[in-house]
Coordinates of C-alpha atoms and ligand atoms in Angstrom, one line a residue:
X25 CA -15.2 8.5 -19.0
X26 CA -12.2 8.5 -16.7
X27 CA -8.9 10.3 -17.1
X28 CA -6.0 7.7 -17.3
X29 CA -3.3 8.0 -14.6
X30 CA -0.2 7.6 -16.7
X31 CA 2.2 5.6 -14.6
X32 CA 4.6 5.1 -17.5
X33 CA 5.1 8.9 -17.9
X34 CA 5.1 9.7 -14.2
X35 CA 7.7 6.9 -13.5
X36 CA 9.8 8.3 -16.3
X37 CA 9.6 11.8 -14.7
X38 CA 10.8 10.3 -11.4
X39 CA 13.6 8.4 -13.1
X40 CA 14.7 11.6 -14.8
X41 CA 14.7 13.4 -11.4
X42 CA 16.8 10.6 -10.0
X43 CA 19.1 10.7 -13.0
X44 CA 19.7 14.4 -12.4
X45 CA 20.4 13.9 -8.7
X46 CA 22.8 11.0 -9.5
X47 CA 24.7 13.2 -12.1
X48 CA 25.1 16.0 -9.5
X49 CA 26.4 13.6 -6.9
X50 CA 28.9 12.3 -9.5
X51 CA 30.1 15.9 -10.0
X52 CA 30.8 15.9 -6.2
X53 CA 32.7 12.6 -6.6
X54 CA 29.9 10.5 -5.0
X55 CA 28.2 7.5 -6.5
X56 CA 25.2 5.5 -5.7
X57 CA 25.3 1.7 -5.8
X58 CA 22.6 -0.9 -5.4
X59 CA 23.3 -4.6 -4.8
X60 CA 20.6 -6.9 -6.3
X61 CA 20.4 -10.4 -5.0
X62 CA 18.4 -13.1 -6.8
X63 CA 18.2 -16.7 -5.5
X64 CA 17.0 -19.5 -7.8
X65 CA 15.5 -19.3 -11.3
X66 CA 11.9 -18.0 -10.8
X67 CA 11.2 -16.5 -14.3
X68 CA 9.0 -13.6 -13.0
X69 CA 11.7 -12.7 -10.5
X70 CA 14.4 -12.8 -13.2
X71 CA 12.3 -10.3 -15.3
X72 CA 11.9 -8.0 -12.3
X73 CA 15.6 -8.1 -11.4
X74 CA 16.5 -7.4 -15.1
X75 CA 14.2 -4.4 -15.1
X76 CA 15.7 -3.1 -11.8
X77 CA 19.2 -3.4 -13.2
X78 CA 18.1 -1.6 -16.4
X79 CA 16.6 1.2 -14.4
X80 CA 19.9 1.5 -12.5
X81 CA 21.8 1.8 -15.8
X82 CA 19.3 4.5 -17.0
X83 CA 19.6 6.6 -13.9
X84 CA 23.4 6.3 -13.5
X85 CA 23.1 4.1 -10.4
X86 CA 25.7 1.4 -10.2
X87 CA 24.4 -2.1 -9.7
X88 CA 26.1 -5.2 -8.3
X89 CA 24.4 -8.4 -9.3
X90 CA 24.4 -11.6 -7.3
X91 CA 22.5 -14.4 -9.0
X92 CA 22.7 -17.4 -6.7
X93 CA 21.6 -21.0 -7.4
X94 CA 18.3 -22.3 -6.0
X95 CA 20.1 -24.6 -3.6
X96 CA 22.0 -21.7 -1.9
X97 CA 21.7 -22.2 1.9
X98 CA 20.2 -19.6 4.3
X99 CA 23.6 -19.4 5.9
X100 CA 25.3 -18.5 2.6
X101 CA 22.7 -15.9 1.8
X102 CA 23.0 -14.3 5.3
X103 CA 26.8 -14.3 4.9
X104 CA 26.5 -12.4 1.6
X105 CA 24.1 -9.9 3.2
X106 CA 26.6 -9.4 6.1
X107 CA 29.4 -8.6 3.6
X108 CA 27.1 -6.2 1.7
X109 CA 26.2 -4.5 4.9
X110 CA 29.9 -4.0 5.7
X111 CA 30.7 -2.8 2.2
X112 CA 30.8 1.1 2.2
X113 CA 30.5 1.1 -1.6
X114 CA 27.1 -0.4 -1.4
X115 CA 24.2 2.0 -0.6
X116 CA 21.2 -0.2 -1.1
X117 CA 20.6 -4.0 -0.8
X118 CA 17.7 -5.6 -2.6
X119 CA 16.9 -9.3 -2.1
X120 CA 14.3 -10.3 -4.7
X121 CA 11.3 -12.1 -3.2
X122 CA 10.0 -14.8 -3.1
X123 CA 13.0 -16.8 -1.8
X124 CA 13.2 -20.6 -2.2
X125 CA 11.1 -22.3 0.5
X126 CA 14.1 -23.6 2.6
X127 CA 15.1 -19.9 3.3
X128 CA 13.4 -17.9 6.0
X129 CA 12.4 -14.6 4.3
X130 CA 11.9 -12.7 7.5
X131 CA 15.3 -13.7 8.7
X132 CA 16.9 -12.5 5.5
X133 CA 15.0 -9.2 5.5
X134 CA 16.0 -8.6 9.1
X135 CA 19.6 -9.2 8.3
X136 CA 19.7 -6.2 5.9
X137 CA 21.1 -3.1 7.5
X138 CA 18.1 -0.8 7.9
X139 CA 20.2 2.1 6.4
X140 CA 20.4 0.0 3.2
X141 CA 16.9 -1.3 3.2
X142 CA 15.8 0.3 -0.1
X143 CA 12.8 -2.1 -0.3
X144 CA 11.5 -0.7 3.0
X145 CA 10.7 -4.3 4.3
X146 CA 12.8 -4.3 7.4
X147 CA 10.9 -4.1 10.7
X148 CA 12.8 -0.9 11.6
X149 CA 11.6 0.7 8.3
X150 CA 8.0 -0.5 8.9
X151 CA 8.2 0.8 12.5
X152 CA 9.5 4.2 11.4
X153 CA 6.7 4.5 8.8
X154 CA 4.1 3.6 11.4
X155 CA 5.2 6.2 13.9
X156 CA 5.8 8.9 11.3
X157 CA 9.6 9.0 11.4
X158 CA 11.7 9.3 8.2
X159 CA 12.8 6.0 6.7
X160 CA 12.5 3.8 3.7
X161 CA 8.9 3.1 2.5
X162 CA 7.9 0.1 0.5
X163 CA 8.1 1.1 -3.2
X164 CA 4.7 0.2 -4.5
X165 CA 2.6 2.1 -2.0
X166 CA 5.1 5.0 -2.1
X167 CA 4.7 5.0 -5.8
X168 CA 0.9 5.1 -5.5
X169 CA 1.1 8.3 -3.3
X170 CA 3.3 9.8 -6.0
X171 CA 0.9 8.9 -8.8
X172 CA -2.0 10.5 -6.9
X173 CA 0.0 13.7 -6.0
X174 CA 1.3 14.1 -9.5
X175 CA -2.2 13.6 -10.9
X176 CA -3.5 16.3 -8.5
X177 CA -5.7 13.9 -6.6
X178 CA -6.5 15.4 -3.2
X179 CA -6.1 12.8 -0.4
X180 CA -6.7 15.1 2.7
X181 CA -10.0 14.3 4.3
X182 CA -11.0 11.7 1.6
X183 CA -12.4 8.2 2.2
X184 CA -9.8 5.8 1.0
X185 CA -10.6 2.1 0.8
X186 CA -7.8 -0.4 0.3
X187 CA -8.6 -4.0 -0.6
X188 CA -5.7 -6.2 0.5
X189 CA -3.6 -6.3 3.7
X190 CA -0.2 -7.5 2.6
X191 CA 3.0 -6.3 4.3
X192 CA 4.3 -5.0 1.0
X193 CA 1.2 -3.1 -0.3
X194 CA -2.0 -3.0 1.8
X195 CA -0.7 -2.3 5.2
X196 CA 2.0 0.4 4.3
X197 CA -0.6 1.9 1.9
X198 CA -3.0 2.4 4.8
X199 CA -0.3 4.1 6.9
X200 CA 0.8 6.3 4.0
X201 CA -2.8 7.4 3.4
X202 CA -3.2 8.3 7.1
X203 CA 0.0 10.4 6.7
X204 CA -1.9 12.2 3.9
X205 CA -4.8 12.8 6.3
X206 CA -7.2 10.4 4.5
X207 CA -9.7 8.3 6.4
X208 CA -8.7 4.8 5.8
X209 CA -10.5 1.4 5.6
X210 CA -8.5 -1.7 4.9
X211 CA -10.6 -4.6 3.6
X212 CA -9.6 -8.2 3.1
X213 CA -10.9 -11.7 2.5
X214 CA -12.9 -11.8 5.7
X215 CA -14.5 -8.3 5.3
X216 CA -18.3 -8.3 5.4
X217 CA -20.2 -6.0 3.0
X218 CA -17.1 -5.5 0.8
X219 CA -19.1 -3.9 -2.1
X220 CA -20.9 -1.4 0.2
X221 CA -17.6 -0.3 1.8
X222 CA -15.9 0.0 -1.5
X223 CA -18.8 2.1 -2.9
X224 CA -18.1 4.7 -0.2
X225 CA -14.5 5.3 -1.4
X226 CA -13.4 8.5 -2.9
X227 CA -10.2 6.6 -3.7
X228 CA -10.3 2.9 -4.1
X229 CA -7.0 0.9 -4.1
X230 CA -7.1 -2.7 -5.1
X231 CA -4.3 -5.1 -4.3
X232 CA -5.6 -8.7 -4.1
X233 CA -4.2 -10.5 -7.1
X234 CA -7.6 -11.6 -8.5
X235 CA -8.1 -10.8 -12.1
X236 CA -10.9 -8.2 -12.9
X237 CA -12.4 -8.8 -9.4
X238 CA -13.7 -5.2 -8.9
X239 CA -16.4 -4.1 -11.3
X240 CA -18.6 -1.0 -11.5
X241 CA -20.8 -2.3 -8.6
X242 CA -17.9 -1.7 -6.2
X243 CA -17.2 1.9 -7.4
X244 CA -18.9 5.2 -6.5
X245 CA -19.3 7.4 -9.6
X246 CA -16.5 9.9 -9.8
X247 CA -14.1 7.8 -7.6
X248 CA -10.4 7.5 -8.3
X249 CA -9.5 3.8 -8.8
X250 CA -5.9 2.5 -8.4
X251 CA -5.3 -1.0 -9.6
X252 CA -2.2 -2.8 -8.2
X253 CA -3.0 -6.1 -9.8
X254 CA -0.8 -7.9 -12.4
X255 CA -2.9 -10.8 -13.4
X256 CA -3.8 -12.8 -16.5
X257 CA -7.4 -12.9 -17.9
X258 CA -9.2 -16.0 -19.3
X259 CA -7.2 -15.5 -22.6
X260 CA -3.8 -15.2 -20.9
X261 CA -3.8 -11.4 -21.5
X262 CA -2.2 -9.2 -18.8
X263 CA -4.9 -7.5 -16.7
X264 CA -5.5 -6.0 -13.3
X265 CA -7.6 -6.7 -10.2
X266 CA -10.1 -4.1 -11.7
X267 CA -12.4 -4.9 -14.6
X268 CA -11.3 -1.8 -16.5
X269 CA -14.0 -1.9 -19.2
X270 CA -16.7 -1.9 -16.5
X271 CA -15.2 0.7 -14.1
X272 CA -13.6 3.2 -16.5
X273 CA -16.9 4.7 -17.6
X274 CA -17.9 5.7 -14.0
X275 CA -14.5 6.5 -12.4
X276 CA -13.1 10.0 -12.6
X277 CA -9.5 8.8 -12.8
X278 CA -8.1 5.3 -13.1
X279 CA -4.7 3.5 -13.5
X280 CA -4.4 1.1 -16.5
X281 CA -2.7 -2.3 -16.4
X282 CA -0.1 -2.3 -17.7
X283 CA 1.3 1.2 -17.5
X284 CA -0.2 2.3 -14.2
X285 CA 1.2 1.3 -10.8
X286 CA 3.6 -1.3 -12.2
X287 CA 6.4 1.1 -13.5
X288 CA 6.2 3.2 -10.3
X289 CA 7.7 0.4 -8.1
X290 CA 11.0 0.5 -9.9
X291 CA 11.0 4.3 -10.1
X292 CA 10.6 4.6 -6.3
X293 CA 13.3 2.0 -5.8
X294 CA 15.7 4.2 -7.7
X295 CA 14.5 7.2 -5.6
X296 CA 15.2 5.1 -2.4
X297 CA 18.7 4.3 -3.6
X298 CA 19.6 8.0 -3.8
X299 CA 17.9 8.6 -0.5
X300 CA 20.1 5.8 1.0
X301 CA 23.2 7.7 0.1
X302 CA 22.0 10.8 2.0
X303 CA 21.0 8.7 5.0
X304 CA 24.4 7.1 5.2
X305 CA 26.4 10.3 4.9
Ligands
GUN428 N1 8.9 -9.4 -5.2 C1 7.8 -8.8 -5.7 N2 7.8 -7.4 -5.5 C2 9.0 -7.2 -4.8 C3 9.6 -6.0 -4.4 O1 9.1 -4.9 -4.5 N3 10.9 -6.2 -3.8 C4 11.5 -7.4 -3.7 N4 12.7 -7.4 -3.1 N5 10.9 -8.5 -4.1 C5 9.7 -8.4 -4.7

């Protein structure tokens, strides 16, 4: 039976650490402020944004909220970002994705000042990560490294297999694992022998958005399994990309869904907001 990696508790620990740092900064007369921008009325995005603002409140980070109608033009959004870039009171800028189809997401991400890019999506942040310079790191993969470190999972010299090659999770995850001296394989929809490759992993990270895709046949006994999925099963119940009931008996450690990777994303966002202040000083 696997030990559960408790993302709820670990994310709480990180938020407590952020809260302490924010309180100390306040004593020195400094404050941390995140601008959160939501365009349109996507219900999932609205929930994410609400949770991000709640986490700000909890940690003592100020938040400015911009909830714009779905017919906001790209020009209007770029104008708002330019004004937030200029505003010295704002340390971090988060534009919730996805954006409505008539807005070019890449253009919007590139408009954010890299010093305020707390999501770590700007090409400058991605470039810094890939050449090992300090900078903002995408919150979900950064959160997974924290989960592993705080669960005493050794990464150095291990075989890490990642399924999924997205810009937000798979690719930065691969680079972060290289930074931890792991040997990394990134798999995707065109990968041949997926099961065989996954079965070699000491640490298997699954980020594909397909409910219960990975079962015990993909997992080496004793492997650590990280599930980034947030899916619905055939009964509409929240589940991950990993078939937990099948994999849990043979893994050594595993993240549950919910309560595994999910809460880490927001905790790392809060961490990045405090880091933003130091970067701007
Ligand atoms: N949409 C889904 N995940 C994220 C995230 O981490 N940041 C932003 N800005 N949008 C998202």
